[in-house]
mmCIF file of C-alpha atoms and ligand atoms in Angstrom:
data_model
loop_
_atom_site.group_PDB
_atom_site.id
_atom_site.type_symbol
_atom_site.label_atom_id
_atom_site.label_comp_id
_atom_site.label_asym_id
_atom_site.label_seq_id
_atom_site.Cartn_x
_atom_site.Cartn_y
_atom_site.Cartn_z
ATOM 1 C CA UNK A 5 -41.876 222.923 17.213
ATOM 2 C CA UNK A 6 -45.131 224.795 17.492
ATOM 3 C CA UNK A 7 -44.942 228.116 19.322
ATOM 4 C CA UNK A 8 -48.068 229.992 20.275
ATOM 5 C CA UNK A 9 -47.382 233.666 20.999
ATOM 6 C CA UNK A 10 -49.679 236.053 22.825
ATOM 7 C CA UNK A 11 -49.904 239.796 22.362
ATOM 8 C CA UNK A 12 -52.388 242.228 23.839
ATOM 9 C CA UNK A 13 -51.155 245.777 24.204
ATOM 10 C CA UNK A 14 -49.184 248.222 22.093
ATOM 11 C CA UNK A 15 -45.648 247.496 23.365
ATOM 12 C CA UNK A 16 -46.244 243.758 22.867
ATOM 13 C CA UNK A 17 -46.669 244.253 19.119
ATOM 14 C CA UNK A 18 -43.223 245.823 18.820
ATOM 15 C CA UNK A 19 -41.604 242.953 20.731
ATOM 16 C CA UNK A 20 -43.330 240.141 18.870
ATOM 17 C CA UNK A 21 -42.526 241.431 15.366
ATOM 18 C CA UNK A 22 -38.842 240.331 15.275
ATOM 19 C CA UNK A 23 -39.690 237.020 16.957
ATOM 20 C CA UNK A 24 -42.324 236.107 14.392
ATOM 21 C CA UNK A 25 -39.991 237.067 11.591
ATOM 22 C CA UNK A 26 -37.301 234.804 13.025
ATOM 23 C CA UNK A 27 -39.702 231.894 13.539
ATOM 24 C CA UNK A 28 -40.916 232.230 9.972
ATOM 25 C CA UNK A 29 -37.333 232.024 8.756
ATOM 26 C CA UNK A 30 -36.760 228.688 10.473
ATOM 27 C CA UNK A 31 -38.524 225.700 8.909
ATOM 28 C CA UNK A 32 -38.387 223.719 12.165
ATOM 29 C CA UNK A 33 -40.806 226.191 13.779
ATOM 30 C CA UNK A 34 -44.537 226.743 13.377
ATOM 31 C CA UNK A 35 -45.997 229.946 14.761
ATOM 32 C CA UNK A 36 -49.512 230.762 15.906
ATOM 33 C CA UNK A 37 -50.320 234.310 16.991
ATOM 34 C CA UNK A 38 -53.085 235.181 19.444
ATOM 35 C CA UNK A 39 -54.184 238.788 20.024
ATOM 36 C CA UNK A 40 -56.093 239.160 23.277
ATOM 37 C CA UNK A 41 -57.731 242.408 22.157
ATOM 38 C CA UNK A 42 -56.598 244.266 25.287
ATOM 39 C CA UNK A 43 -55.801 247.128 22.934
ATOM 40 C CA UNK A 44 -58.367 247.405 20.179
ATOM 41 C CA UNK A 45 -58.348 250.944 18.732
ATOM 42 C CA UNK A 46 -56.968 251.120 15.213
ATOM 43 C CA UNK A 47 -54.300 253.584 16.400
ATOM 44 C CA UNK A 48 -53.244 251.328 19.281
ATOM 45 C CA UNK A 49 -53.323 248.012 17.443
ATOM 46 C CA UNK A 50 -53.957 247.620 13.673
ATOM 47 C CA UNK A 51 -51.626 250.471 12.808
ATOM 48 C CA UNK A 52 -48.821 248.699 14.686
ATOM 49 C CA UNK A 53 -49.428 245.427 12.880
ATOM 50 C CA UNK A 54 -49.122 247.318 9.595
ATOM 51 C CA UNK A 55 -46.083 249.378 10.577
ATOM 52 C CA UNK A 56 -44.251 246.361 11.977
ATOM 53 C CA UNK A 57 -45.305 244.081 9.089
ATOM 54 C CA UNK A 58 -46.910 241.501 11.374
ATOM 55 C CA UNK A 59 -49.441 239.181 9.748
ATOM 56 C CA UNK A 60 -52.954 239.350 11.216
ATOM 57 C CA UNK A 61 -53.387 237.208 14.339
ATOM 58 C CA UNK A 62 -54.787 233.692 13.954
ATOM 59 C CA UNK A 63 -57.100 234.298 16.906
ATOM 60 C CA UNK A 64 -58.469 237.479 18.484
ATOM 61 C CA UNK A 65 -59.935 237.066 21.957
ATOM 62 C CA UNK A 66 -61.549 240.543 21.883
ATOM 63 C CA UNK A 67 -61.352 241.024 25.638
ATOM 64 C CA UNK A 68 -61.270 244.843 25.458
ATOM 65 C CA UNK A 69 -60.948 247.115 28.484
ATOM 66 C CA UNK A 70 -62.052 246.422 32.017
ATOM 67 C CA UNK A 71 -60.959 246.050 35.599
ATOM 68 C CA UNK A 72 -57.688 244.150 35.898
ATOM 69 C CA UNK A 73 -59.200 240.982 37.313
ATOM 70 C CA UNK A 74 -61.932 240.915 34.670
ATOM 71 C CA UNK A 75 -59.538 241.585 31.791
ATOM 72 C CA UNK A 76 -57.149 238.902 33.054
ATOM 73 C CA UNK A 77 -59.965 236.424 33.627
ATOM 74 C CA UNK A 78 -61.392 236.956 30.140
ATOM 75 C CA UNK A 79 -58.021 236.257 28.536
ATOM 76 C CA UNK A 80 -57.660 233.052 30.542
ATOM 77 C CA UNK A 81 -61.182 231.893 29.782
ATOM 78 C CA UNK A 82 -60.891 232.514 26.053
ATOM 79 C CA UNK A 83 -57.310 231.349 25.598
ATOM 80 C CA UNK A 84 -57.742 228.006 27.321
ATOM 81 C CA UNK A 85 -59.856 226.328 24.599
ATOM 82 C CA UNK A 86 -57.409 227.607 21.980
ATOM 83 C CA UNK A 87 -54.511 225.969 23.811
ATOM 84 C CA UNK A 88 -56.532 222.777 23.894
ATOM 85 C CA UNK A 89 -57.181 222.954 20.160
ATOM 86 C CA UNK A 90 -53.728 224.102 18.988
ATOM 87 C CA UNK A 91 -51.650 222.130 21.516
ATOM 88 C CA UNK A 92 -48.501 224.223 21.144
ATOM 89 C CA UNK A 93 -45.126 222.981 22.410
ATOM 90 C CA UNK A 94 -44.371 226.363 23.963
ATOM 91 C CA UNK A 95 -46.394 229.438 24.848
ATOM 92 C CA UNK A 96 -44.392 232.600 24.307
ATOM 93 C CA UNK A 97 -45.245 235.817 26.138
ATOM 94 C CA UNK A 98 -43.595 239.228 26.060
ATOM 95 C CA UNK A 99 -43.443 242.174 28.432
ATOM 96 C CA UNK A 100 -45.545 242.805 31.517
ATOM 97 C CA UNK A 101 -49.117 243.629 30.590
ATOM 98 C CA UNK A 102 -52.238 241.899 31.909
ATOM 99 C CA UNK A 103 -52.382 239.711 28.784
ATOM 100 C CA UNK A 104 -48.837 238.471 29.507
ATOM 101 C CA UNK A 105 -49.750 237.263 32.976
ATOM 102 C CA UNK A 106 -53.096 235.797 31.946
ATOM 103 C CA UNK A 107 -51.551 233.763 29.127
ATOM 104 C CA UNK A 108 -48.707 232.493 31.304
ATOM 105 C CA UNK A 109 -51.020 231.170 33.988
ATOM 106 C CA UNK A 110 -53.325 229.557 31.443
ATOM 107 C CA UNK A 111 -50.419 227.787 29.749
ATOM 108 C CA UNK A 112 -48.720 226.561 32.881
ATOM 109 C CA UNK A 113 -52.011 225.108 34.138
ATOM 110 C CA UNK A 114 -52.092 223.043 30.948
ATOM 111 C CA UNK A 115 -48.496 221.967 31.564
ATOM 112 C CA UNK A 116 -47.294 223.846 28.489
ATOM 113 C CA UNK A 117 -43.814 225.374 28.946
ATOM 114 C CA UNK A 118 -43.823 229.176 29.055
ATOM 115 C CA UNK A 119 -41.131 231.362 27.489
ATOM 116 C CA UNK A 120 -41.047 234.929 28.824
ATOM 117 C CA UNK A 121 -39.289 237.544 26.740
ATOM 118 C CA UNK A 122 -38.198 240.538 28.841
ATOM 119 C CA UNK A 123 -38.021 238.570 32.092
ATOM 120 C CA UNK A 124 -36.431 239.657 35.344
ATOM 121 C CA UNK A 125 -37.070 243.410 35.194
ATOM 122 C CA UNK A 126 -38.066 244.773 38.590
ATOM 123 C CA UNK A 127 -39.090 248.247 39.741
ATOM 124 C CA UNK A 128 -39.539 246.909 43.296
ATOM 125 C CA UNK A 129 -42.765 248.895 43.376
ATOM 126 C CA UNK A 130 -45.689 246.581 44.007
ATOM 127 C CA UNK A 131 -48.212 249.366 43.529
ATOM 128 C CA UNK A 132 -47.433 249.154 39.818
ATOM 129 C CA UNK A 133 -49.695 246.672 38.020
ATOM 130 C CA UNK A 134 -46.858 245.708 35.695
ATOM 131 C CA UNK A 135 -44.599 244.753 38.609
ATOM 132 C CA UNK A 136 -47.146 242.186 39.802
ATOM 133 C CA UNK A 137 -47.432 240.877 36.240
ATOM 134 C CA UNK A 138 -43.627 240.604 35.950
ATOM 135 C CA UNK A 139 -43.101 238.784 39.242
ATOM 136 C CA UNK A 140 -45.912 236.289 38.657
ATOM 137 C CA UNK A 141 -45.118 235.626 35.001
ATOM 138 C CA UNK A 142 -41.486 234.930 35.816
ATOM 139 C CA UNK A 143 -42.490 232.602 38.646
ATOM 140 C CA UNK A 144 -44.281 230.252 36.216
ATOM 141 C CA UNK A 145 -41.948 230.585 33.217
ATOM 142 C CA UNK A 146 -39.544 227.884 32.028
ATOM 143 C CA UNK A 147 -37.473 230.064 29.712
ATOM 144 C CA UNK A 148 -36.581 233.501 31.048
ATOM 145 C CA UNK A 149 -35.079 235.728 28.387
ATOM 146 C CA UNK A 150 -33.519 238.835 29.886
ATOM 147 C CA UNK A 151 -32.641 242.128 28.240
ATOM 148 C CA UNK A 152 -30.137 243.521 30.713
ATOM 149 C CA UNK A 153 -27.843 242.210 33.457
ATOM 150 C CA UNK A 154 -30.139 243.477 36.232
ATOM 151 C CA UNK A 155 -32.749 240.979 34.998
ATOM 152 C CA UNK A 156 -30.463 238.041 35.612
ATOM 153 C CA UNK A 157 -29.451 239.347 39.050
ATOM 154 C CA UNK A 158 -33.076 239.849 40.088
ATOM 155 C CA UNK A 159 -34.089 236.345 38.997
ATOM 156 C CA UNK A 160 -31.148 234.684 40.728
ATOM 157 C CA UNK A 161 -31.999 236.600 43.893
ATOM 158 C CA UNK A 162 -35.551 235.245 43.642
ATOM 159 C CA UNK A 163 -34.209 231.715 43.479
ATOM 160 C CA UNK A 164 -34.735 230.989 39.769
ATOM 161 C CA UNK A 165 -32.346 228.272 38.638
ATOM 162 C CA UNK A 166 -29.588 229.688 36.432
ATOM 163 C CA UNK A 167 -30.156 227.290 33.528
ATOM 164 C CA UNK A 168 -33.599 228.811 32.942
ATOM 165 C CA UNK A 169 -32.139 232.313 32.516
ATOM 166 C CA UNK A 170 -30.844 233.473 29.140
ATOM 167 C CA UNK A 171 -29.334 236.921 28.633
ATOM 168 C CA UNK A 172 -30.190 237.567 24.991
ATOM 169 C CA UNK A 173 -30.541 241.321 24.529
ATOM 170 C CA UNK A 174 -33.576 243.351 23.626
ATOM 171 C CA UNK A 175 -36.108 242.483 20.903
ATOM 172 C CA UNK A 176 -37.444 246.056 21.063
ATOM 173 C CA UNK A 177 -34.107 247.120 19.631
ATOM 174 C CA UNK A 178 -34.317 244.401 16.962
ATOM 175 C CA UNK A 179 -37.568 246.049 15.812
ATOM 176 C CA UNK A 180 -35.997 249.498 15.875
ATOM 177 C CA UNK A 181 -32.976 248.435 13.825
ATOM 178 C CA UNK A 182 -34.788 246.311 11.252
ATOM 179 C CA UNK A 183 -37.238 249.108 10.469
ATOM 180 C CA UNK A 184 -34.647 251.886 10.568
ATOM 181 C CA UNK A 185 -34.736 252.638 6.843
ATOM 182 C CA UNK A 186 -38.535 252.864 6.951
ATOM 183 C CA UNK A 187 -38.862 255.187 9.962
ATOM 184 C CA UNK A 188 -36.056 257.332 8.630
ATOM 185 C CA UNK A 189 -38.362 258.010 5.670
ATOM 186 C CA UNK A 190 -41.211 259.278 7.848
ATOM 187 C CA UNK A 191 -42.305 262.878 7.293
ATOM 188 C CA UNK A 192 -43.997 263.192 10.677
ATOM 189 C CA UNK A 193 -41.985 266.212 11.845
ATOM 190 C CA UNK A 194 -43.045 268.200 8.771
ATOM 191 C CA UNK A 195 -46.651 267.094 9.015
ATOM 192 C CA UNK A 196 -46.749 268.312 12.622
ATOM 193 C CA UNK A 197 -45.394 271.654 11.472
ATOM 194 C CA UNK A 198 -42.113 271.199 13.326
ATOM 195 C CA UNK A 199 -38.799 272.656 12.411
ATOM 196 C CA UNK A 200 -36.343 269.916 13.474
ATOM 197 C CA UNK A 201 -33.533 272.452 13.232
ATOM 198 C CA UNK A 202 -35.192 274.537 15.955
ATOM 199 C CA UNK A 203 -35.539 271.590 18.328
ATOM 200 C CA UNK A 204 -38.537 270.060 20.026
ATOM 201 C CA UNK A 205 -39.298 267.616 22.845
ATOM 202 C CA UNK A 206 -41.551 264.534 22.889
ATOM 203 C CA UNK A 207 -43.700 263.711 25.908
ATOM 204 C CA UNK A 208 -45.659 260.575 26.794
ATOM 205 C CA UNK A 209 -47.585 259.813 29.973
ATOM 206 C CA UNK A 210 -49.885 256.909 30.704
ATOM 207 C CA UNK A 211 -48.835 255.227 33.994
ATOM 208 C CA UNK A 212 -51.764 255.038 36.422
ATOM 209 C CA UNK A 213 -49.507 256.536 39.138
ATOM 210 C CA UNK A 214 -48.996 259.638 36.982
ATOM 211 C CA UNK A 215 -52.328 260.140 35.266
ATOM 212 C CA UNK A 216 -55.155 258.620 37.309
ATOM 213 C CA UNK A 217 -55.147 261.189 40.108
ATOM 214 C CA UNK A 218 -56.118 264.661 38.764
ATOM 215 C CA UNK A 219 -53.898 266.477 41.247
ATOM 216 C CA UNK A 220 -50.816 264.411 40.383
ATOM 217 C CA UNK A 221 -51.480 264.945 36.684
ATOM 218 C CA UNK A 222 -51.908 268.703 37.180
ATOM 219 C CA UNK A 223 -48.659 268.841 39.169
ATOM 220 C CA UNK A 224 -46.867 267.072 36.345
ATOM 221 C CA UNK A 225 -48.327 269.243 33.615
ATOM 222 C CA UNK A 226 -47.491 272.538 35.279
ATOM 223 C CA UNK A 227 -43.684 272.379 34.936
ATOM 224 C CA UNK A 228 -44.101 270.847 31.496
ATOM 225 C CA UNK A 229 -46.145 273.844 30.412
ATOM 226 C CA UNK A 230 -43.341 276.060 31.709
ATOM 227 C CA UNK A 231 -40.796 274.024 29.779
ATOM 228 C CA UNK A 232 -42.899 274.342 26.633
ATOM 229 C CA UNK A 233 -42.294 278.094 26.634
ATOM 230 C CA UNK A 234 -38.685 277.276 25.805
ATOM 231 C CA UNK A 235 -39.099 274.289 23.544
ATOM 232 C CA UNK A 236 -42.221 272.967 21.811
ATOM 233 C CA UNK A 237 -43.453 269.695 23.298
ATOM 234 C CA UNK A 238 -45.293 267.095 21.249
ATOM 235 C CA UNK A 239 -47.536 264.901 23.385
ATOM 236 C CA UNK A 240 -49.141 261.940 21.607
ATOM 237 C CA UNK A 241 -52.005 261.171 23.968
ATOM 238 C CA UNK A 242 -52.687 257.597 25.060
ATOM 239 C CA UNK A 243 -56.449 256.858 25.205
ATOM 240 C CA UNK A 244 -56.176 256.227 28.952
ATOM 241 C CA UNK A 245 -55.172 259.874 29.456
ATOM 242 C CA UNK A 246 -57.458 261.586 26.967
ATOM 243 C CA UNK A 247 -60.493 262.083 29.182
ATOM 244 C CA UNK A 248 -58.371 263.171 32.112
ATOM 245 C CA UNK A 249 -56.658 265.856 30.071
ATOM 246 C CA UNK A 250 -59.974 267.194 28.844
ATOM 247 C CA UNK A 251 -61.040 267.449 32.498
ATOM 248 C CA UNK A 252 -57.876 269.495 33.134
ATOM 249 C CA UNK A 253 -58.930 271.926 30.427
ATOM 250 C CA UNK A 254 -56.359 270.859 27.850
ATOM 251 C CA UNK A 255 -57.407 271.431 24.267
ATOM 252 C CA UNK A 256 -56.921 268.107 22.575
ATOM 253 C CA UNK A 257 -56.826 267.506 18.875
ATOM 254 C CA UNK A 258 -55.532 271.024 18.231
ATOM 255 C CA UNK A 259 -53.501 271.544 15.162
ATOM 256 C CA UNK A 260 -50.031 271.916 16.628
ATOM 257 C CA UNK A 261 -49.352 275.272 14.948
ATOM 258 C CA UNK A 262 -48.175 277.729 15.878
ATOM 259 C CA UNK A 263 -45.675 275.875 18.037
ATOM 260 C CA UNK A 264 -42.705 278.217 18.013
ATOM 261 C CA UNK A 265 -41.594 277.242 21.462
ATOM 262 C CA UNK A 266 -44.827 278.209 23.187
ATOM 263 C CA UNK A 267 -46.984 275.139 23.479
ATOM 264 C CA UNK A 268 -47.658 271.578 24.345
ATOM 265 C CA UNK A 269 -49.234 270.033 21.262
ATOM 266 C CA UNK A 270 -51.629 267.260 22.235
ATOM 267 C CA UNK A 271 -51.835 264.943 19.244
ATOM 268 C CA UNK A 272 -53.460 261.567 18.606
ATOM 269 C CA UNK A 273 -51.384 258.437 19.284
ATOM 270 C CA UNK A 274 -48.877 257.921 16.491
ATOM 271 C CA UNK A 275 -47.986 254.757 14.621
ATOM 272 C CA UNK A 276 -44.717 252.977 15.346
ATOM 273 C CA UNK A 277 -42.707 254.364 12.435
ATOM 274 C CA UNK A 278 -43.838 257.960 12.931
ATOM 275 C CA UNK A 279 -43.280 257.819 16.668
ATOM 276 C CA UNK A 280 -39.744 256.442 16.421
ATOM 277 C CA UNK A 281 -38.944 258.983 13.715
ATOM 278 C CA UNK A 282 -40.257 261.805 15.890
ATOM 279 C CA UNK A 283 -38.200 260.666 18.894
ATOM 280 C CA UNK A 284 -35.076 260.103 16.822
ATOM 281 C CA UNK A 285 -34.957 263.782 15.837
ATOM 282 C CA UNK A 286 -36.045 265.198 19.194
ATOM 283 C CA UNK A 287 -33.762 267.153 21.480
ATOM 284 C CA UNK A 288 -35.344 265.578 24.528
ATOM 285 C CA UNK A 289 -37.801 262.849 25.521
ATOM 286 C CA UNK A 290 -39.935 262.996 28.674
ATOM 287 C CA UNK A 291 -41.731 259.747 29.402
ATOM 288 C CA UNK A 292 -43.064 257.258 31.904
ATOM 289 C CA UNK A 293 -42.941 254.415 29.349
ATOM 290 C CA UNK A 294 -40.355 251.689 29.815
ATOM 291 C CA UNK A 295 -40.052 250.927 26.107
ATOM 292 C CA UNK A 296 -39.454 254.541 25.170
ATOM 293 C CA UNK A 297 -36.679 254.785 27.777
ATOM 294 C CA UNK A 298 -35.001 251.917 25.928
ATOM 295 C CA UNK A 299 -35.545 253.351 22.467
ATOM 296 C CA UNK A 300 -34.178 256.744 23.545
ATOM 297 C CA UNK A 301 -31.055 254.997 24.844
ATOM 298 C CA UNK A 302 -30.332 253.559 21.406
ATOM 299 C CA UNK A 303 -31.399 256.657 19.477
ATOM 300 C CA UNK A 304 -29.010 258.748 21.579
ATOM 301 C CA UNK A 305 -31.756 261.129 22.693
ATOM 302 C CA UNK A 306 -31.590 262.334 26.322
ATOM 303 C CA UNK A 307 -34.527 260.902 28.252
ATOM 304 C CA UNK A 308 -36.085 262.293 31.415
ATOM 305 C CA UNK A 309 -37.870 259.369 33.050
ATOM 306 C CA UNK A 310 -40.975 260.758 34.749
ATOM 307 C CA UNK A 311 -41.141 258.154 37.491
ATOM 308 C CA UNK A 312 -39.749 257.538 40.972
ATOM 309 C CA UNK A 313 -38.213 254.249 39.872
ATOM 310 C CA UNK A 314 -37.523 252.197 36.782
ATOM 311 C CA UNK A 315 -37.336 248.473 36.164
ATOM 312 C CA UNK A 316 -34.842 249.264 33.387
ATOM 313 C CA UNK A 317 -31.843 250.671 35.283
ATOM 314 C CA UNK A 318 -29.503 250.283 32.308
ATOM 315 C CA UNK A 319 -31.346 253.155 30.591
ATOM 316 C CA UNK A 320 -30.076 255.375 33.407
ATOM 317 C CA UNK A 321 -26.673 253.890 34.235
ATOM 318 C CA UNK A 322 -25.845 253.647 30.521
ATOM 319 C CA UNK A 323 -27.949 256.541 29.333
ATOM 320 C CA UNK A 324 -27.071 257.479 25.778
ATOM 321 C CA UNK A 325 -23.396 256.442 26.076
ATOM 322 C CA UNK A 326 -23.510 253.733 23.441
ATOM 323 C CA UNK A 327 -25.635 250.614 23.294
ATOM 324 C CA UNK A 328 -26.027 248.414 26.387
ATOM 325 C CA UNK A 329 -24.599 244.889 25.980
ATOM 326 C CA UNK A 330 -26.398 242.780 23.349
ATOM 327 C CA UNK A 331 -28.760 245.550 22.267
ATOM 328 C CA UNK A 332 -27.542 244.904 18.761
ATOM 329 C CA UNK A 333 -30.603 243.895 16.774
ATOM 330 C CA UNK A 334 -30.030 240.119 17.142
ATOM 331 C CA UNK A 335 -31.974 239.239 20.290
ATOM 332 C CA UNK A 336 -34.699 237.303 18.453
ATOM 333 C CA UNK A 337 -32.056 235.100 16.802
ATOM 334 C CA UNK A 338 -30.569 234.267 20.209
ATOM 335 C CA UNK A 339 -33.993 233.452 21.621
ATOM 336 C CA UNK A 340 -34.786 231.117 18.727
ATOM 337 C CA UNK A 341 -31.348 229.499 19.092
ATOM 338 C CA UNK A 342 -32.163 228.646 22.708
ATOM 339 C CA UNK A 343 -35.581 227.271 21.761
ATOM 340 C CA UNK A 344 -34.031 225.302 18.906
ATOM 341 C CA UNK A 345 -31.547 223.699 21.297
ATOM 342 C CA UNK A 346 -34.472 222.711 23.484
ATOM 343 C CA UNK A 347 -36.284 221.280 20.430
ATOM 344 C CA UNK A 348 -33.271 219.120 19.697
ATOM 345 C CA UNK A 349 -33.049 217.988 23.289
ATOM 346 C CA UNK A 350 -29.878 219.971 23.885
ATOM 347 C CA UNK A 351 -31.293 222.641 26.152
ATOM 348 C CA UNK A 352 -32.163 222.348 29.825
ATOM 349 C CA UNK A 353 -35.171 220.027 30.140
ATOM 350 C CA UNK A 354 -36.667 222.414 32.617
ATOM 351 C CA UNK A 355 -40.194 222.108 31.332
HETATM 352 C C1 LIG B 21 -51.412 248.811 29.170
HETATM 353 C C2 LIG B 21 -50.447 248.070 30.093
HETATM 354 C C3 LIG B 21 -49.206 248.909 30.293
HETATM 355 C C4 LIG B 21 -48.594 249.308 28.958
HETATM 356 C C5 LIG B 21 -49.650 250.037 28.143
HETATM 357 C C6 LIG B 21 -49.124 250.462 26.784
HETATM 358 C C7 LIG B 21 -51.457 246.623 31.821
HETATM 359 C C8 LIG B 21 -51.772 246.521 33.267
HETATM 360 N N1 LIG B 21 -51.030 247.851 31.405
HETATM 361 O O1 LIG B 21 -51.820 249.988 29.879
HETATM 362 O O2 LIG B 21 -48.247 248.149 31.003
HETATM 363 O O3 LIG B 21 -47.509 250.170 29.191
HETATM 364 O O4 LIG B 21 -50.764 249.146 27.964
HETATM 365 O O5 LIG B 21 -50.034 251.217 26.088
HETATM 366 O O6 LIG B 21 -51.608 245.676 31.102
HETATM 367 N N2 LIG B 21 -58.054 252.223 25.758
HETATM 368 C C9 LIG B 21 -58.678 252.585 24.608
HETATM 369 N N3 LIG B 21 -58.314 251.944 23.454
HETATM 370 C C10 LIG B 21 -57.381 250.967 23.419
HETATM 371 C C11 LIG B 21 -56.755 250.601 24.614
HETATM 372 C C12 LIG B 21 -57.086 251.234 25.774
HETATM 373 O O7 LIG B 21 -59.527 253.457 24.584
HETATM 374 O O8 LIG B 21 -57.105 250.432 22.326
HETATM 375 C C13 LIG B 21 -58.422 252.925 27.012
HETATM 376 C C14 LIG B 21 -59.580 252.301 27.717
HETATM 377 O O9 LIG B 21 -60.358 253.326 28.243
HETATM 378 C C15 LIG B 21 -58.953 251.535 28.846
HETATM 379 C C16 LIG B 21 -57.714 252.364 29.132
HETATM 380 O O10 LIG B 21 -57.334 252.924 27.882
HETATM 381 O O11 LIG B 21 -59.785 251.394 29.932
HETATM 382 C C17 LIG B 21 -56.573 251.574 29.705
HETATM 383 O O12 LIG B 21 -56.260 250.456 28.880
HETATM 384 P P1 LIG B 21 -55.570 249.155 29.522
HETATM 385 O O13 LIG B 21 -55.282 248.161 28.498
HETATM 386 O O14 LIG B 21 -56.337 248.708 30.701
HETATM 387 O O15 LIG B 21 -54.219 249.712 30.112
HETATM 388 P P2 LIG B 21 -53.164 250.747 29.504
HETATM 389 O O16 LIG B 21 -53.223 251.957 30.334
HETATM 390 O O17 LIG B 21 -53.289 250.886 28.030
#
């Protein structure tokens, strides 16, 4: 069975790593990896491939940045001939970024079954680009792999037939667990001049609703600057936010010393291993990222979600009180088991 997987943006790389590893382990599967090039900076892409031990993609569509419609259209235009050439049995997509949606539509138009990993999550906020991507991707998917119970409930409510829905757990946690010994060896706290004994917080912001409007961003930063007088805050800055922070008068690229509880340290985006290591030893995480909410849950680090809603309610209802069901590091195995059943004609012939 030939599976063609698509990745485009940073969180996709984390999710695909355990799936590729599992496909490689199983002789019945052939895997082709396509990178859309939605994220292209070394710090946002290459570094993640290295940290997560993912082989280089077979194809890179090099779509780069752009308006949503243009970015989505470029992925579709450039992926289509590859689907024609490779003729995969299944197209596998992860998460909720523009590349996820673009690949799903392209595949379904070629009558290739689509498997969506991380299906069913809903913020019920249609002003969020990812929510549109989630709803539309799920609508054309044949295999819907969900990470938490709310995903199944949402899909059933939308009329998806139950045999398409598979509650398998969270591949993001597979990645976290399988690389645990490597991120535990990271010296990032020392290289940032932090004293883990003294405590520090980690901050990330990149949602358009938080960072695109200067006034909203300023209103968010003000209380965070107050908080940083009590505990140093490390803020790895996503490229989307960089320019906007400079406009706000933030001094980016500063060496984080002296931190001593009196600063927000704006640092460059970190690699996967360093970032997880930094979070794992933090006293607190403040974030608008869905993936980091999930990682904090497993790492047992209190997380303040800087949003009005979340499509990942288990990170709030469960918080840090133990792992949510099936977040055990074996989600990729369960996903490949389902696809293997389908290969052998045992699964639902939904496609
Ligand atoms: C995208 C996803 C978001 C995900 C995030 C993770 C969509 C709609 N959004 O948001 O769900 O949480 O990735 O990071 O797909 N840029 C660079 N270098 C890069 C990538 C981006 O400089 O390697 C800059 C560009 O100026 C670009 C901007 O960041 O215009 C936004 O990038 P884009 O891919 O459109 O969305 P993200 O905000 O990264």
